mmCIF file of C-alpha atoms and ligand atoms in Angstrom:
data_model
loop_
_atom_site.group_PDB
_atom_site.id
_atom_site.type_symbol
_atom_site.label_atom_id
_atom_site.label_comp_id
_atom_site.label_asym_id
_atom_site.label_seq_id
_atom_site.Cartn_x
_atom_site.Cartn_y
_atom_site.Cartn_z
ATOM 1 C CA MET A 1238 -8.175 9.847 18.279
ATOM 2 C CA LEU A 1239 -5.384 8.627 16.432
ATOM 3 C CA LYS A 1240 -2.540 9.824 18.891
ATOM 4 C CA GLY A 1241 -0.217 7.022 20.324
ATOM 5 C CA ARG A 1242 -1.754 4.338 17.878
ATOM 6 C CA ASN A 1243 -0.254 1.566 16.065
ATOM 7 C CA LEU A 1244 -1.026 0.985 12.480
ATOM 8 C CA ILE A 1245 -0.880 -2.710 11.635
ATOM 9 C CA SER A 1246 -3.620 -3.545 9.857
ATOM 10 C CA PRO A 1247 -6.124 -1.925 7.526
ATOM 11 C CA ASP A 1248 -8.755 -2.569 10.338
ATOM 12 C CA ASP A 1249 -7.058 -0.322 12.814
ATOM 13 C CA LEU A 1250 -8.711 2.574 10.892
ATOM 14 C CA SER A 1251 -12.311 3.245 11.096
ATOM 15 C CA ILE A 1252 -13.824 5.339 8.145
ATOM 16 C CA ASP A 1253 -14.145 8.470 9.959
ATOM 17 C CA GLU A 1254 -10.059 8.041 10.886
ATOM 18 C CA ILE A 1255 -9.507 7.348 6.847
ATOM 19 C CA TYR A 1256 -11.250 10.644 6.067
ATOM 20 C CA GLU A 1257 -9.594 12.424 8.673
ATOM 21 C CA ILE A 1258 -6.304 11.294 7.505
ATOM 22 C CA MET A 1259 -7.384 11.839 4.076
ATOM 23 C CA ALA A 1260 -8.061 15.526 4.748
ATOM 24 C CA LEU A 1261 -4.705 16.264 6.377
ATOM 25 C CA GLY A 1262 -3.204 14.595 3.404
ATOM 26 C CA GLN A 1263 -5.147 17.021 1.111
ATOM 27 C CA LYS A 1264 -4.135 19.910 2.959
ATOM 28 C CA ILE A 1265 -0.457 18.925 2.695
ATOM 29 C CA ALA A 1266 -0.646 18.060 -0.743
ATOM 30 C CA LYS A 1267 -1.800 21.682 -1.555
ATOM 31 C CA SER A 1268 0.795 23.517 0.553
ATOM 32 C CA PRO A 1269 3.438 21.118 1.771
ATOM 33 C CA SER A 1270 5.636 24.033 3.125
ATOM 34 C CA ASP A 1271 3.035 24.863 5.381
ATOM 35 C CA PHE A 1272 3.800 21.792 7.580
ATOM 36 C CA SER A 1273 7.558 21.906 7.411
ATOM 37 C CA HIS A 1274 7.976 22.493 11.316
ATOM 38 C CA THR A 1275 5.209 20.390 12.542
ATOM 39 C CA CYS A 1276 7.602 17.519 13.623
ATOM 40 C CA ASP A 1277 10.548 19.816 14.770
ATOM 41 C CA GLY A 1278 12.753 18.088 17.368
ATOM 42 C CA LYS A 1279 10.723 14.288 16.634
ATOM 43 C CA LEU A 1280 12.816 11.251 15.570
ATOM 44 C CA LEU A 1281 11.370 8.688 13.545
ATOM 45 C CA GLY A 1282 13.182 4.894 13.407
ATOM 46 C CA THR A 1283 12.848 3.049 9.909
ATOM 47 C CA LEU A 1284 13.504 -0.584 10.373
ATOM 48 C CA PHE A 1285 13.265 -2.239 7.089
ATOM 49 C CA PHE A 1286 14.246 -6.085 7.363
ATOM 50 C CA GLU A 1287 13.340 -6.436 3.381
ATOM 51 C CA PRO A 1288 14.588 -4.283 0.579
ATOM 52 C CA SER A 1289 12.126 -1.121 -0.497
ATOM 53 C CA THR A 1290 12.725 2.049 -2.535
ATOM 54 C CA ARG A 1291 9.464 4.205 -2.140
ATOM 55 C CA THR A 1292 8.210 3.062 1.380
ATOM 56 C CA ARG A 1293 11.457 3.861 2.941
ATOM 57 C CA LEU A 1294 12.314 6.859 1.142
ATOM 58 C CA SER A 1295 8.902 8.055 1.468
ATOM 59 C CA PHE A 1296 8.731 7.861 5.222
ATOM 60 C CA GLU A 1297 12.168 9.171 5.544
ATOM 61 C CA ALA A 1298 11.174 12.267 3.021
ATOM 62 C CA ALA A 1299 8.158 12.551 4.884
ATOM 63 C CA MET A 1300 9.500 12.708 8.527
ATOM 64 C CA GLU A 1301 12.257 15.424 6.832
ATOM 65 C CA ARG A 1302 9.664 17.386 5.454
ATOM 66 C CA LEU A 1303 7.848 17.636 8.567
ATOM 67 C CA GLY A 1304 10.918 18.952 10.209
ATOM 68 C CA GLY A 1305 11.744 15.648 12.125
ATOM 69 C CA SER A 1306 14.815 13.443 11.587
ATOM 70 C CA VAL A 1307 15.378 9.781 10.962
ATOM 71 C CA ILE A 1308 17.560 6.952 12.077
ATOM 72 C CA GLY A 1309 17.390 3.189 10.885
ATOM 73 C CA PHE A 1310 18.703 0.584 8.863
ATOM 74 C CA SER A 1311 17.605 -0.736 5.451
ATOM 75 C CA GLU A 1312 18.560 -4.595 5.580
ATOM 76 C CA ALA A 1313 18.333 -7.159 8.234
ATOM 77 C CA ALA A 1314 22.340 -7.871 7.716
ATOM 78 C CA SER A 1315 23.232 -4.378 9.266
ATOM 79 C CA SER A 1316 21.146 -4.579 12.518
ATOM 80 C CA SER A 1317 21.749 -6.984 15.444
ATOM 81 C CA THR A 1318 19.107 -9.467 14.129
ATOM 82 C CA SER A 1319 22.338 -10.769 12.237
ATOM 83 C CA LYS A 1320 23.973 -11.577 15.700
ATOM 84 C CA GLY A 1321 20.472 -13.433 16.973
ATOM 85 C CA GLU A 1322 18.595 -10.769 18.461
ATOM 86 C CA SER A 1323 15.079 -10.955 18.730
ATOM 87 C CA LEU A 1324 12.395 -8.566 16.703
ATOM 88 C CA VAL A 1325 10.830 -7.441 19.934
ATOM 89 C CA ASP A 1326 14.316 -6.641 21.481
ATOM 90 C CA THR A 1327 14.963 -4.540 18.389
ATOM 91 C CA ILE A 1328 11.840 -2.894 18.555
ATOM 92 C CA LYS A 1329 12.121 -1.827 22.387
ATOM 93 C CA THR A 1330 15.687 -0.533 21.782
ATOM 94 C CA VAL A 1331 14.455 1.513 18.761
ATOM 95 C CA GLY A 1332 11.377 2.597 20.514
ATOM 96 C CA SER A 1333 13.844 4.160 23.523
ATOM 97 C CA TYR A 1334 15.496 6.293 21.160
ATOM 98 C CA THR A 1335 12.717 7.258 18.909
ATOM 99 C CA ASP A 1336 9.219 8.856 19.019
ATOM 100 C CA ILE A 1337 7.852 6.844 16.207
ATOM 101 C CA ILE A 1338 8.805 3.735 14.201
ATOM 102 C CA ALA A 1339 8.079 2.309 10.655
ATOM 103 C CA MET A 1340 8.881 -1.572 10.235
ATOM 104 C CA ARG A 1341 8.995 -3.520 6.967
ATOM 105 C CA HIS A 1342 9.545 -7.570 7.761
ATOM 106 C CA PRO A 1343 9.275 -10.372 5.259
ATOM 107 C CA LYS A 1344 7.467 -12.598 8.024
ATOM 108 C CA GLU A 1345 3.595 -12.297 7.928
ATOM 109 C CA GLY A 1346 2.262 -11.273 11.254
ATOM 110 C CA SER A 1347 5.421 -9.865 12.593
ATOM 111 C CA SER A 1348 4.019 -6.513 13.029
ATOM 112 C CA ILE A 1349 1.353 -7.714 15.214
ATOM 113 C CA LEU A 1350 3.902 -9.188 17.670
ATOM 114 C CA ALA A 1351 6.158 -6.052 17.256
ATOM 115 C CA GLY A 1352 3.111 -3.994 18.011
ATOM 116 C CA GLU A 1353 2.201 -5.453 21.115
ATOM 117 C CA LYS A 1354 5.855 -4.693 22.810
ATOM 118 C CA THR A 1355 6.581 -1.405 21.045
ATOM 119 C CA LEU A 1356 7.187 1.733 23.574
ATOM 120 C CA VAL A 1357 6.245 4.153 20.465
ATOM 121 C CA PRO A 1358 3.628 4.069 17.748
ATOM 122 C CA LEU A 1359 4.436 1.631 15.491
ATOM 123 C CA ILE A 1360 3.482 1.494 11.481
ATOM 124 C CA ASN A 1361 3.380 -1.618 9.427
ATOM 125 C CA ALA A 1362 5.400 -0.927 6.045
ATOM 126 C CA GLY A 1363 4.598 -4.159 4.891
ATOM 127 C CA ASP A 1364 4.769 -7.623 6.687
ATOM 128 C CA GLY A 1365 5.506 -10.336 4.054
ATOM 129 C CA GLY A 1366 2.542 -11.176 1.668
ATOM 130 C CA HIS A 1367 -0.122 -10.272 4.339
ATOM 131 C CA TYR A 1368 -0.668 -6.281 4.609
ATOM 132 C CA HIS A 1369 0.666 -2.772 3.606
ATOM 133 C CA PRO A 1370 -1.642 -0.398 5.186
ATOM 134 C CA THR A 1371 0.402 2.742 4.120
ATOM 135 C CA GLN A 1372 0.536 1.684 0.888
ATOM 136 C CA THR A 1373 -3.458 1.956 1.238
ATOM 137 C CA LEU A 1374 -3.404 5.613 2.433
ATOM 138 C CA THR A 1375 -1.135 6.068 -0.259
ATOM 139 C CA ASP A 1376 -3.766 4.455 -3.276
ATOM 140 C CA LEU A 1377 -6.639 6.207 -1.288
ATOM 141 C CA LEU A 1378 -5.242 9.785 -1.400
ATOM 142 C CA THR A 1379 -4.216 9.311 -5.082
ATOM 143 C CA ILE A 1380 -8.211 8.206 -5.379
ATOM 144 C CA ILE A 1381 -9.623 10.801 -3.845
ATOM 145 C CA GLU A 1382 -7.605 13.527 -5.519
ATOM 146 C CA SER A 1383 -8.417 12.013 -8.981
ATOM 147 C CA LYS A 1384 -11.629 10.600 -8.632
ATOM 148 C CA GLY A 1385 -12.987 12.667 -5.458
ATOM 149 C CA ARG A 1386 -14.859 9.688 -3.744
ATOM 150 C CA PHE A 1387 -14.232 6.356 -2.437
ATOM 151 C CA GLU A 1388 -17.747 5.223 -2.875
ATOM 152 C CA GLY A 1389 -19.534 3.673 -6.229
ATOM 153 C CA LEU A 1390 -16.520 2.502 -7.820
ATOM 154 C CA THR A 1391 -15.594 -0.539 -9.910
ATOM 155 C CA ILE A 1392 -12.183 -1.543 -8.907
ATOM 156 C CA GLY A 1393 -9.936 -3.967 -11.303
ATOM 157 C CA LEU A 1394 -7.169 -5.496 -9.353
ATOM 158 C CA CYS A 1395 -4.881 -7.159 -11.506
ATOM 159 C CA GLY A 1396 -1.689 -9.674 -11.545
ATOM 160 C CA ASP A 1397 -0.439 -11.217 -8.345
ATOM 161 C CA LEU A 1398 -3.399 -11.147 -6.093
ATOM 162 C CA LYS A 1399 -1.984 -14.164 -3.965
ATOM 163 C CA PHE A 1400 1.161 -12.616 -2.506
ATOM 164 C CA GLY A 1401 0.528 -9.003 -3.294
ATOM 165 C CA ARG A 1402 -0.106 -7.272 0.118
ATOM 166 C CA THR A 1403 -0.906 -4.001 -0.755
ATOM 167 C CA VAL A 1404 -4.050 -5.632 -2.967
ATOM 168 C CA HIS A 1405 -4.992 -7.383 0.111
ATOM 169 C CA SER A 1406 -4.872 -4.054 2.148
ATOM 170 C CA LEU A 1407 -6.728 -1.877 -0.591
ATOM 171 C CA ILE A 1408 -9.439 -4.671 -0.989
ATOM 172 C CA LYS A 1409 -10.291 -4.809 2.837
ATOM 173 C CA THR A 1410 -10.360 -1.152 3.036
ATOM 174 C CA MET A 1411 -12.150 -0.041 -0.256
ATOM 175 C CA ASN A 1412 -15.202 -2.857 0.786
ATOM 176 C CA LYS A 1413 -15.500 -0.631 3.886
ATOM 177 C CA PHE A 1414 -17.082 2.141 1.529
ATOM 178 C CA LYS A 1415 -20.541 1.876 -0.133
ATOM 179 C CA ASN A 1416 -21.274 0.511 -3.376
ATOM 180 C CA ASN A 1417 -17.745 -0.728 -4.726
ATOM 181 C CA LYS A 1418 -17.179 -3.631 -7.163
ATOM 182 C CA PHE A 1419 -14.226 -5.465 -7.191
ATOM 183 C CA VAL A 1420 -13.000 -7.338 -10.412
ATOM 184 C CA LEU A 1421 -10.112 -9.415 -9.469
ATOM 185 C CA ILE A 1422 -8.078 -10.375 -12.636
ATOM 186 C CA SER A 1423 -5.438 -13.071 -12.192
ATOM 187 C CA PRO A 1424 -4.335 -16.345 -13.250
ATOM 188 C CA GLN A 1425 -5.957 -19.175 -11.429
ATOM 189 C CA GLU A 1426 -2.791 -19.775 -9.289
ATOM 190 C CA LEU A 1427 -2.627 -16.065 -7.897
ATOM 191 C CA ARG A 1428 -6.112 -15.479 -6.981
ATOM 192 C CA VAL A 1429 -6.847 -13.530 -3.690
ATOM 193 C CA PRO A 1430 -6.328 -16.144 -0.812
ATOM 194 C CA LYS A 1431 -9.378 -17.385 0.761
ATOM 195 C CA TYR A 1432 -8.187 -15.852 4.359
ATOM 196 C CA VAL A 1433 -8.217 -12.389 2.776
ATOM 197 C CA LYS A 1434 -11.547 -12.944 0.993
ATOM 198 C CA GLN A 1435 -13.090 -14.089 4.157
ATOM 199 C CA LEU A 1436 -11.838 -11.067 5.909
ATOM 200 C CA ALA A 1437 -12.954 -8.563 3.397
ATOM 201 C CA PHE A 1438 -16.097 -10.257 2.209
ATOM 202 C CA THR A 1439 -19.102 -11.753 3.977
ATOM 203 C CA ALA A 1440 -20.692 -15.480 2.337
ATOM 204 C CA GLU A 1441 -23.484 -13.140 1.162
ATOM 205 C CA SER A 1442 -21.036 -10.588 -0.554
ATOM 206 C CA ASP A 1443 -22.087 -10.500 -4.221
ATOM 207 C CA ASN A 1444 -19.682 -7.552 -5.161
ATOM 208 C CA PHE A 1445 -16.611 -9.300 -6.523
ATOM 209 C CA VAL A 1446 -15.805 -11.512 -9.577
ATOM 210 C CA GLU A 1447 -12.865 -13.471 -10.344
ATOM 211 C CA VAL A 1448 -11.653 -13.472 -13.906
ATOM 212 C CA GLU A 1449 -8.518 -14.261 -15.995
ATOM 213 C CA LYS A 1450 -8.644 -11.830 -18.862
ATOM 214 C CA LEU A 1451 -8.158 -8.168 -18.516
ATOM 215 C CA ASP A 1452 -9.462 -7.415 -22.058
ATOM 216 C CA ASP A 1453 -12.721 -9.028 -21.256
ATOM 217 C CA VAL A 1454 -13.378 -6.342 -18.288
ATOM 218 C CA ILE A 1455 -11.325 -3.313 -18.903
ATOM 219 C CA GLY A 1456 -14.158 -1.283 -20.274
ATOM 220 C CA GLU A 1457 -16.073 -1.440 -17.105
ATOM 221 C CA LEU A 1458 -13.461 -0.208 -14.608
ATOM 222 C CA ASP A 1459 -13.106 3.092 -12.867
ATOM 223 C CA ILE A 1460 -9.761 2.200 -11.549
ATOM 224 C CA LEU A 1461 -7.363 -0.324 -12.599
ATOM 225 C CA TYR A 1462 -4.627 -1.293 -9.838
ATOM 226 C CA MET A 1463 -1.980 -3.480 -11.607
ATOM 227 C CA THR A 1464 0.605 -5.260 -9.538
ATOM 228 C CA ARG A 1465 3.925 -6.888 -10.257
ATOM 229 C CA VAL A 1466 4.064 -10.980 -9.686
ATOM 230 C CA GLN A 1467 5.974 -11.046 -6.198
ATOM 231 C CA LYS A 1468 9.283 -12.910 -7.314
ATOM 232 C CA GLU A 1469 10.409 -13.403 -3.800
ATOM 233 C CA ARG A 1470 7.483 -14.973 -2.398
ATOM 234 C CA PHE A 1471 7.328 -17.996 -5.192
ATOM 235 C CA PHE A 1472 8.858 -21.219 -3.970
ATOM 236 C CA ASN A 1473 9.460 -22.465 -7.183
ATOM 237 C CA GLU A 1474 11.388 -20.340 -9.700
ATOM 238 C CA ALA A 1475 9.717 -22.193 -12.624
ATOM 239 C CA ASP A 1476 6.162 -21.216 -11.615
ATOM 240 C CA TYR A 1477 7.300 -17.302 -11.409
ATOM 241 C CA VAL A 1478 8.917 -17.583 -14.964
ATOM 242 C CA ARG A 1479 5.568 -19.277 -16.205
ATOM 243 C CA LEU A 1480 3.257 -16.796 -14.575
ATOM 244 C CA LYS A 1481 5.420 -13.522 -14.572
ATOM 245 C CA ASP A 1482 4.507 -11.835 -17.709
ATOM 246 C CA SER A 1483 0.579 -13.061 -17.591
ATOM 247 C CA TYR A 1484 -0.673 -9.670 -18.066
ATOM 248 C CA ILE A 1485 0.980 -6.789 -19.794
ATOM 249 C CA LEU A 1486 -1.040 -3.074 -20.090
ATOM 250 C CA ASN A 1487 -0.191 -1.263 -23.128
ATOM 251 C CA SER A 1488 -1.694 1.531 -25.277
ATOM 252 C CA LYS A 1489 -3.807 -0.986 -27.521
ATOM 253 C CA LYS A 1490 -5.515 -2.218 -24.292
ATOM 254 C CA MET A 1491 -5.848 1.462 -22.777
ATOM 255 C CA GLU A 1492 -8.189 1.989 -26.324
ATOM 256 C CA SER A 1493 -10.777 -0.129 -24.455
ATOM 257 C CA ALA A 1494 -10.811 1.547 -20.983
ATOM 258 C CA LYS A 1495 -13.297 4.290 -19.872
ATOM 259 C CA LYS A 1496 -11.648 7.601 -20.485
ATOM 260 C CA ASP A 1497 -11.470 8.633 -16.980
ATOM 261 C CA MET A 1498 -10.401 5.124 -15.680
ATOM 262 C CA ILE A 1499 -7.271 6.013 -13.703
ATOM 263 C CA VAL A 1500 -4.368 3.462 -13.693
ATOM 264 C CA LEU A 1501 -2.657 2.799 -10.222
ATOM 265 C CA HIS A 1502 0.369 0.736 -9.479
ATOM 266 C CA PRO A 1503 2.136 0.633 -6.088
ATOM 267 C CA LEU A 1504 5.470 0.113 -8.059
ATOM 268 C CA PRO A 1505 8.196 -1.347 -8.650
ATOM 269 C CA ARG A 1506 7.066 -2.020 -11.964
ATOM 270 C CA VAL A 1507 8.671 -5.100 -14.006
ATOM 271 C CA ASN A 1508 6.877 -5.681 -17.105
ATOM 272 C CA GLU A 1509 3.453 -5.387 -16.444
ATOM 273 C CA ILE A 1510 2.845 -1.941 -17.606
ATOM 274 C CA ALA A 1511 4.783 -1.013 -21.072
ATOM 275 C CA VAL A 1512 6.475 2.476 -20.717
ATOM 276 C CA GLU A 1513 4.322 3.819 -23.459
ATOM 277 C CA VAL A 1514 1.467 4.104 -21.137
ATOM 278 C CA ASP A 1515 3.356 6.383 -18.875
ATOM 279 C CA ASP A 1516 2.171 9.239 -21.063
ATOM 280 C CA ASP A 1517 -1.090 8.496 -20.916
ATOM 281 C CA PRO A 1518 -3.385 10.970 -18.703
ATOM 282 C CA ARG A 1519 -4.828 8.153 -16.931
ATOM 283 C CA ALA A 1520 -1.699 6.781 -15.852
ATOM 284 C CA MET A 1521 -1.472 7.916 -12.074
ATOM 285 C CA TYR A 1522 1.280 5.674 -10.858
ATOM 286 C CA PHE A 1523 4.089 8.407 -10.503
ATOM 287 C CA LYS A 1524 1.651 10.830 -8.925
ATOM 288 C CA GLN A 1525 0.807 7.994 -6.522
ATOM 289 C CA VAL A 1526 4.519 8.130 -5.317
ATOM 290 C CA LYS A 1527 4.286 11.748 -4.361
ATOM 291 C CA TYR A 1528 0.936 10.986 -2.808
ATOM 292 C CA GLY A 1529 2.201 8.151 -0.677
ATOM 293 C CA MET A 1530 4.783 10.657 0.726
ATOM 294 C CA TYR A 1531 2.134 13.404 1.729
ATOM 295 C CA ALA A 1532 -0.105 10.333 3.177
ATOM 296 C CA ARG A 1533 2.850 9.310 5.162
ATOM 297 C CA MET A 1534 3.251 12.972 6.508
ATOM 298 C CA ALA A 1535 -0.531 13.144 7.761
ATOM 299 C CA LEU A 1536 -0.217 9.771 9.121
ATOM 300 C CA ILE A 1537 2.785 10.397 11.299
ATOM 301 C CA MET A 1538 1.322 13.978 12.105
ATOM 302 C CA LYS A 1539 -1.728 11.985 13.593
ATOM 303 C CA LEU A 1540 -0.148 9.221 15.478
ATOM 304 C CA LEU A 1541 2.383 11.914 17.192
ATOM 305 C CA GLY A 1542 -0.600 14.301 17.605
ATOM 306 C CA VAL A 1543 1.186 17.193 16.867
ATOM 307 C CA GLU A 1544 -0.790 20.247 15.997
ATOM 308 C CA GLU A 1545 -1.531 21.541 12.412
ATOM 309 C CA CYS A 1546 -0.055 24.971 12.162
HETATM 310 C C1 NCD B 1421 4.896 -3.131 -2.795
HETATM 311 C C2 NCD B 1421 5.093 -3.657 -1.774
HETATM 312 O O1 NCD B 1421 6.529 -3.620 -0.972
HETATM 313 O O2 NCD B 1421 4.386 -4.741 -1.274
HETATM 314 N N1 NCD B 1421 5.926 -1.880 -3.090
HETATM 315 C C3 NCD B 1421 5.603 -0.894 -2.519
HETATM 316 O O3 NCD B 1421 5.672 -0.456 -1.223
HETATM 317 N N2 NCD B 1421 5.629 0.539 -3.159
HETATM 318 C C4 NCD B 1421 4.670 -3.762 -4.206
HETATM 319 C C5 NCD B 1421 5.158 -4.644 -4.576
HETATM 320 O O4 NCD B 1421 6.775 -4.800 -3.907
HETATM 321 O O5 NCD B 1421 5.327 -5.215 -5.929
#
């Protein structure tokens, strides 16, 4: 039963619950207008203490497309945080006005704290370099729609695997399904942090490898998940400049990939995928944007416990 719950970490959802959300997401994707009154009269609060285009707008579009409404802010400077209000006080206040909250915050773990005190279901829309579970639901809906399964896949994750919260959430979730293999492609300095590996894998896990060169492995992949080097989380500008263009996926590289490999990217893209790849039928990242809205529509309905029509 998802009604009334928070979504803070990828672990908050069981496999069955993931399939339940996916089934609804697929129904919505088929016929979005069938759902246009399911959240009539409901209010979503979007509290974005950190910049966002897709996540915030897709939450807002999702709620509006379900017939509900949205209030919120898109930067900390325009909230009472700038006067010194604590996060918990802000969450309690907004929960008094709304039925459900989506929050993005630059501090790792902030959503755990907020989730303990919230008066209404709270969705973590990204907490620092930690987790981003609704991007994972977006990725999963794209995967199920294009590959038809969550099992037996070889998944390459490429780029900034250290600070990329979407990567952390996706690895953790996809490793719950059977027979998946992970190829972690990054420079040494941007490898998946130890704490994420410890949470996602066990000491005996032999289903992941860490490599530095995309060219060496691209031909083995069913899914290639490209990511941006997370400039805002670097402590040192020189390191960012040195690492920012470590990987650039172009049409030449795509020639070595399987004919049915899909390319995902949470976006925003900087340089890591050449624009020429956009026309390749295997490039799924703009379709993924749309699935993000459907996945969030499904999640909002489930957490609010509203009936399907
Ligand atoms: C991601 C994020 O914010 O972590 N973007 C998103 O939500 N679609 C990825 C990123 O910013 O690189």
